[in-house]
Tab-separated table of C-alpha atoms in Angstrom:
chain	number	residue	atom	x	y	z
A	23	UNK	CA	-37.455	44.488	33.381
A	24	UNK	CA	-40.968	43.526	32.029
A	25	UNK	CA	-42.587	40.663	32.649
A	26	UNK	CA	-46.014	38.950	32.317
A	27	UNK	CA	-47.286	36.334	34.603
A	28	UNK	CA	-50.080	33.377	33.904
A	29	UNK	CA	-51.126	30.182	34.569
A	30	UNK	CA	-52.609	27.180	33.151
A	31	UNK	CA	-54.773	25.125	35.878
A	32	UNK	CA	-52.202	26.674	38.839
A	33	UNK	CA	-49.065	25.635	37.357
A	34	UNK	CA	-47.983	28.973	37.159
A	35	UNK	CA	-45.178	31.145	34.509
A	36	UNK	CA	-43.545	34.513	34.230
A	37	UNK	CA	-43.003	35.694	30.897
A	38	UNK	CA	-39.649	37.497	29.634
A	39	UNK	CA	-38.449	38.482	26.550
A	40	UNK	CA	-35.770	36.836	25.508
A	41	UNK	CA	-33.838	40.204	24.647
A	42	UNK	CA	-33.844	40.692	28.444
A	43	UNK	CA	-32.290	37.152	29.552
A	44	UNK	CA	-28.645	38.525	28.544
A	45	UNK	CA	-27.686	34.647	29.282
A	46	UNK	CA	-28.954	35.101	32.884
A	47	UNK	CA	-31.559	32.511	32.120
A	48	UNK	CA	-31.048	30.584	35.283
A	49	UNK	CA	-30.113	33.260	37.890
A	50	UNK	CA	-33.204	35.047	36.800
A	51	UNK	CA	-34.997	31.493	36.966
A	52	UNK	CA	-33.865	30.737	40.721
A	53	UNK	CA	-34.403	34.810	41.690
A	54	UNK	CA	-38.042	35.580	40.258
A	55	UNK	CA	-39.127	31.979	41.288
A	56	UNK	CA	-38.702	32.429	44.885
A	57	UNK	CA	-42.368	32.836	46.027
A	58	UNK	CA	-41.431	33.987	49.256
A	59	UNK	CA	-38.801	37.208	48.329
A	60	UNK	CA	-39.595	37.548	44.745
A	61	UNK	CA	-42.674	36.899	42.223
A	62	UNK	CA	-42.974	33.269	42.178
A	63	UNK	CA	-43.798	30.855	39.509
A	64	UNK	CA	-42.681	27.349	38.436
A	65	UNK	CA	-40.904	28.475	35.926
A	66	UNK	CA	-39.535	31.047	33.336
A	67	UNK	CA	-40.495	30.960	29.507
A	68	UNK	CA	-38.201	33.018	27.768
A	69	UNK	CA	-39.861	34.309	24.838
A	70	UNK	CA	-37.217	34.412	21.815
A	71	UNK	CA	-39.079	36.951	18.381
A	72	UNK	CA	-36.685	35.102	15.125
A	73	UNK	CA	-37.038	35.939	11.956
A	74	UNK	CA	-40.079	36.034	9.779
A	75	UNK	CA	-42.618	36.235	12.593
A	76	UNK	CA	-41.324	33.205	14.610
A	77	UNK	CA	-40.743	32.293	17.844
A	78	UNK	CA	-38.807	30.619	19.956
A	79	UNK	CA	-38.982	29.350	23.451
A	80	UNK	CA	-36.428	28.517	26.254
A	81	UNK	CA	-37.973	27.073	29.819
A	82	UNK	CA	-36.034	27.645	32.925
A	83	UNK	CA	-37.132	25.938	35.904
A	84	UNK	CA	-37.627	27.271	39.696
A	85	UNK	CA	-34.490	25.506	40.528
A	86	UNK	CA	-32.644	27.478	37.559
A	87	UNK	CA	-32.419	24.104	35.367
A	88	UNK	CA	-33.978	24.363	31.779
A	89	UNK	CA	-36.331	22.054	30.364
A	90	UNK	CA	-36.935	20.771	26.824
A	91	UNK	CA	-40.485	22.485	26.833
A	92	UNK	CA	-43.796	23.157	28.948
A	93	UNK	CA	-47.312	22.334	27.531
A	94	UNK	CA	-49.132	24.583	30.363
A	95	UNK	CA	-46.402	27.121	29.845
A	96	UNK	CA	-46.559	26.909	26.055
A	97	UNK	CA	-50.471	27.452	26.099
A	98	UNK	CA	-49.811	30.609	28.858
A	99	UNK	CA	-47.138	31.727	26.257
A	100	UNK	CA	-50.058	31.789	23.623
A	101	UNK	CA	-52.155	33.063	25.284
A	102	UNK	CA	-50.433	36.172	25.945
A	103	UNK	CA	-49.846	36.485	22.149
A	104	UNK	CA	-53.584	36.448	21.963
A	105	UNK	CA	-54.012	39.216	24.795
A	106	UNK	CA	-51.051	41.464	23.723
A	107	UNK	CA	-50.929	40.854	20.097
A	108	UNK	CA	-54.226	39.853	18.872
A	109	UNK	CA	-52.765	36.015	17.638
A	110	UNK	CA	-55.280	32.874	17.512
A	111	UNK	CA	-52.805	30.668	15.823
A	112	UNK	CA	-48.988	30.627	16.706
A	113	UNK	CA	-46.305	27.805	16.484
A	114	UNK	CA	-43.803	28.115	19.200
A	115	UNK	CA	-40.433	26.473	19.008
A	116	UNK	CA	-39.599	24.342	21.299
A	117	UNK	CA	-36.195	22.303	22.370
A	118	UNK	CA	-38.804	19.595	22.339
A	119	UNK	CA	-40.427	20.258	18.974
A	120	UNK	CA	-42.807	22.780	17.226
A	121	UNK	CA	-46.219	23.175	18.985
A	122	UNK	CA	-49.092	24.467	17.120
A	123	UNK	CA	-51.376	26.569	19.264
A	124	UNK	CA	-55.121	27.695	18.290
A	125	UNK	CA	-57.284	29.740	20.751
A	126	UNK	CA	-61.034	28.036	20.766
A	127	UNK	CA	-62.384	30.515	23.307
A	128	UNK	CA	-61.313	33.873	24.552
A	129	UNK	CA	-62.618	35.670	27.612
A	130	UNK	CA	-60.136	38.058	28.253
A	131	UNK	CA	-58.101	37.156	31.010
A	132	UNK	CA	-58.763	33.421	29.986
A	133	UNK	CA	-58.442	32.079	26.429
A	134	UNK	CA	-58.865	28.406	26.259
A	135	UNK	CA	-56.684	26.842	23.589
A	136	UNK	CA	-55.848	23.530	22.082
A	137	UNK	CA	-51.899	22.575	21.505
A	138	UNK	CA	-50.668	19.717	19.124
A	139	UNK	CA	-48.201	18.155	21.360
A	140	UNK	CA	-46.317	15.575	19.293
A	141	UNK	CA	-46.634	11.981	19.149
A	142	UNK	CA	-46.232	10.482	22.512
A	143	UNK	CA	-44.011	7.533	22.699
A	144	UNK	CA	-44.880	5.139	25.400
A	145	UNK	CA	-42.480	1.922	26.805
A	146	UNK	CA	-43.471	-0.162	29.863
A	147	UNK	CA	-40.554	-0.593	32.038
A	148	UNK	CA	-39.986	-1.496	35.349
A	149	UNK	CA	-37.206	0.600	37.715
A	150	UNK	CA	-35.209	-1.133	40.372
A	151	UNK	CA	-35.174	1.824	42.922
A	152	UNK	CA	-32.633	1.849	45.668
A	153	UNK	CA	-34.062	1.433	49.234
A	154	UNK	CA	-37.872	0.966	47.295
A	155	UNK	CA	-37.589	-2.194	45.262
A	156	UNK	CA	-38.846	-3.023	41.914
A	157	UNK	CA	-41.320	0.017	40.906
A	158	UNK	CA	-43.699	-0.881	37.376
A	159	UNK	CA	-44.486	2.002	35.470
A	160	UNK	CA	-43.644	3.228	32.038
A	161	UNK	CA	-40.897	5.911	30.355
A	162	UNK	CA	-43.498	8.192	28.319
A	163	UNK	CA	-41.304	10.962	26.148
A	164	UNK	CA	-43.933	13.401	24.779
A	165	UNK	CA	-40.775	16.071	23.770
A	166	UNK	CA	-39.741	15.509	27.689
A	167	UNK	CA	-39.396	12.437	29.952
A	168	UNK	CA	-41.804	11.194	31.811
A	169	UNK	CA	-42.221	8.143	34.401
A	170	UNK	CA	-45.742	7.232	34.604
A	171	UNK	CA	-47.009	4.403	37.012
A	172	UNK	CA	-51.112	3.370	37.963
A	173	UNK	CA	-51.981	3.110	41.261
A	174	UNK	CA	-55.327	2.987	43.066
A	175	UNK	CA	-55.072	4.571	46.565
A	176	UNK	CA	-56.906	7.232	47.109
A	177	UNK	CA	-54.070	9.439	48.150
A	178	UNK	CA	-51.662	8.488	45.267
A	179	UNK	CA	-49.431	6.897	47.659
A	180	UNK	CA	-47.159	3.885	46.707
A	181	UNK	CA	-45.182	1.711	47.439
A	182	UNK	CA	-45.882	2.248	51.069
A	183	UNK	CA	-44.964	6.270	50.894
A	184	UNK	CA	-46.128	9.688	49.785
A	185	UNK	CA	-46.549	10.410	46.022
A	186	UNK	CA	-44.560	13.265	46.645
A	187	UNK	CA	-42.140	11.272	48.661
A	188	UNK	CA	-41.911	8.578	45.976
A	189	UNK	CA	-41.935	11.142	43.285
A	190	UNK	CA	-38.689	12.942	44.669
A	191	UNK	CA	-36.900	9.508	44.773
A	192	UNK	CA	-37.823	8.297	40.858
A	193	UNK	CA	-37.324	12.078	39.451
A	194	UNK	CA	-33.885	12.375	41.003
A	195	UNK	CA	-33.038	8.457	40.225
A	196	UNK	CA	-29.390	7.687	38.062
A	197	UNK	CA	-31.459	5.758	35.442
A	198	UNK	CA	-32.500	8.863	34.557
A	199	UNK	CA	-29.421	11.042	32.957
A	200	UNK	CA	-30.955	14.329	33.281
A	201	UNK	CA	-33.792	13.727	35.390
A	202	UNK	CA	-37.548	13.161	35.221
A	203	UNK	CA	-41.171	13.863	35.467
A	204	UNK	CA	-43.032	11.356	37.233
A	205	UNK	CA	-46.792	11.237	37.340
A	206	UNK	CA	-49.147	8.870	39.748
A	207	UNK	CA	-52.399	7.892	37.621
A	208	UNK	CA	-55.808	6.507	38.715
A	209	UNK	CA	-58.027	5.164	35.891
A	210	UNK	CA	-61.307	6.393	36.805
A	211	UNK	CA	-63.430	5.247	34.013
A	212	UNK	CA	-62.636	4.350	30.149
A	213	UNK	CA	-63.074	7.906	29.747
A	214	UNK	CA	-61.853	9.997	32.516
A	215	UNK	CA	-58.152	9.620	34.742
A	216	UNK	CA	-57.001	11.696	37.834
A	217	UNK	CA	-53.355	12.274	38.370
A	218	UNK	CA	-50.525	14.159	40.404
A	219	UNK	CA	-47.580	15.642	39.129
A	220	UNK	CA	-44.086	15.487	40.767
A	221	UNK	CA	-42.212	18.182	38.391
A	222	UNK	CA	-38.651	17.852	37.575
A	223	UNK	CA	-36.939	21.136	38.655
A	224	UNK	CA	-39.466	22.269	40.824
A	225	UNK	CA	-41.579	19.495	42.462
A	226	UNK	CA	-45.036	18.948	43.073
A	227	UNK	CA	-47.333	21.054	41.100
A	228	UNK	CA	-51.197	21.457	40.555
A	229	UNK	CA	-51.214	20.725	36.749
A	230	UNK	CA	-48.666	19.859	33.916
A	231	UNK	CA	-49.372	20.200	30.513
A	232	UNK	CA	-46.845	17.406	28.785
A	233	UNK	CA	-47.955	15.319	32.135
A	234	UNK	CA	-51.206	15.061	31.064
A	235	UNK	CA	-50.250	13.943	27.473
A	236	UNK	CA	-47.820	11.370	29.630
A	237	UNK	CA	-50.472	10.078	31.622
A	238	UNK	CA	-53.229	9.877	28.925
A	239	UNK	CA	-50.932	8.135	26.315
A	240	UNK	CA	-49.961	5.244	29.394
A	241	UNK	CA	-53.591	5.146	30.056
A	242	UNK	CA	-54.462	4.424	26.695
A	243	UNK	CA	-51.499	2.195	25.379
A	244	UNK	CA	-51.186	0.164	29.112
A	245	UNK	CA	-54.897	0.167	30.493
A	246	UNK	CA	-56.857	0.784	26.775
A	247	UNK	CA	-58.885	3.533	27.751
A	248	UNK	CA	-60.669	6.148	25.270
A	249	UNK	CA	-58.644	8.029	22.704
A	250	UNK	CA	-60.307	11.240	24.049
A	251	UNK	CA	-60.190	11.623	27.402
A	252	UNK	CA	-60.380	14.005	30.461
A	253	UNK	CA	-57.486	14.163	32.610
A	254	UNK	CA	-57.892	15.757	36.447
A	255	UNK	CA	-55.307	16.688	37.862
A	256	UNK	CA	-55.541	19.241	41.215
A	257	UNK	CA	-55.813	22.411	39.341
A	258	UNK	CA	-58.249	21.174	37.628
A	259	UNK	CA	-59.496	19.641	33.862
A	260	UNK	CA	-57.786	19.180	31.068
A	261	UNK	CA	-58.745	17.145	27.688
A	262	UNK	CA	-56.355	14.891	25.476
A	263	UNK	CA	-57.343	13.082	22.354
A	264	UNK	CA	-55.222	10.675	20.300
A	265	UNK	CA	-56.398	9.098	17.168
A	266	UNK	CA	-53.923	6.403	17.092
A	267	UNK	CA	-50.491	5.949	18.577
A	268	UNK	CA	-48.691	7.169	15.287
A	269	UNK	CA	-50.365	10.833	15.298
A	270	UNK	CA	-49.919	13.652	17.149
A	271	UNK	CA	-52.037	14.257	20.223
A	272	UNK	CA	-53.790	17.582	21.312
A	273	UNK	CA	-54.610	18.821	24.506
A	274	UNK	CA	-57.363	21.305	24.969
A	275	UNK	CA	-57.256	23.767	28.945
A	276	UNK	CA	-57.249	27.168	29.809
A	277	UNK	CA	-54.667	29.745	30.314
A	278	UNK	CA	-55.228	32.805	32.288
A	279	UNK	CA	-52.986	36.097	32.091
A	280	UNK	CA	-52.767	36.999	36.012
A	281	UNK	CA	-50.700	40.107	35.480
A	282	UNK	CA	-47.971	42.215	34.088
A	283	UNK	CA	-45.662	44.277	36.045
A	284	UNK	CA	-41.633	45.976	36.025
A	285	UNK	CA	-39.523	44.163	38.401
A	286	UNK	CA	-35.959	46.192	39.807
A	287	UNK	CA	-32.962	45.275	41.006
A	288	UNK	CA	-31.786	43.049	38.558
């Protein structure tokens, strides 16, 4: 079995044809994932070739759940279309929507590409979480959910524990029917936030696409920062600009092809 592995910022992807999958989507997700007895990756994009030149995507998580969509794994997706096909502009489907990729720079294992990412839709709410108490944030759905709260430690803790200890707790929470993305934001300037990323499916990771749309669009709706901003996140940079809340927003980071490779035993 082929596959192709990249990242975006160190949120990591392997890359399979969908042809292969033979509805083994999440088995393969939970076997190639492991980092310690197989590849490892955060996830699986599943790379589906329809009709007239289209394409399709399905994400399965580490944990072998799917996703509605990956904007880090959508941009590695395209930019393996660039390296292996020669493509600047594709539109991958989504379960979360069409996204509209364009590569702005390409040095060959890293093509840096901006993705229209749909028009975030951002609702205060507060979450009464068991054992934690009232937690403020806001539900952020940029094609997949997202709970977004501002804090100003410098660790990201909250709520007197761990990001990644709170994160676990608000992901996994019953309010939220199939789960959630949570994201811990610092407003740095009116230009610039910093955030971590507690991933649904597979925990804490170094960057997240759709989380930095999340966190930008709370940032600007809740705390009225810029419309173009840069969003940090541990593995590193990524921009986000949003005209107006009715438009779509576009988020501009790199992609790098690590490798491709035959795994056996399947």
């Amino acid at each position: 079995m082929d596959f192709v592995k990249a990242h975006a910022c160190g949120n990591d992807f392997l890359i399979l044809e969908e042809a292969v999958a033979q509805r083994r989507h999440a088995e393969l997700a939970r076997k190639l994932c492991s980092r310690n007895t197989s590849i490892g990756a955060d996830g699986i994009e599943f790379l589906e070739r329809r009709a007239a030149g289209e394409f399709f995507l399905r994400l399965f998580n580490a944990d072998g759940s799917e996703a509605e969509l990956s904007g880090n794994g959508t941009r590695c997706v395209a930019a393996w279309l660039a390296q292996s096909e020669g493509l600047t502009q594709v539109t991958l489907g989504t379960h979360g929507g069409k996204r509209a990729c364009t590569v702005i720079e390409a040095s060959d294992p890293v093509y840096t590409i901006e993705s229209e990412m749909g028009v975030p839709r951002v609702m205060a709410r507060a979450i009464d979480l068991p054992g934690v108490g009232i937690v403020e944030g806001a539900m952020v759905n940029v094609g997949n959910p997202h709970y977004v709260l501002f804090v100003e430690t410098d660790d990201f803790s909250a709520h007197g524990m761990s990001w990644q200890e709170l994160g676990a707790k608000i992901s996994t929470d019953p309010m939220f029917a199939h789960g959630t993305n949570v994201e811990f934001v610092k407003v740095l300037s009116q230009g610039e936030i910093e955030f971590r990323i507690f991933e649904r499916g597979c925990g804490p990771t170094t960057s997240s696409g759709t989380g930095t749309c999340a966190s930008s669009s709370a940032a600007m709706v809740l705390r009225g920062v810029n419309r173009e901003l840069t969003a940090l996140a541990e593995g590193g940079p990524q921009r986000t600009l949003w005209p107006s809340n009715q438009e779509v927003m576009r988020l501009t980071g790199p992609a790098e092809i690590i490798c491709t490779g035959k795994v056996a035993g399947l």
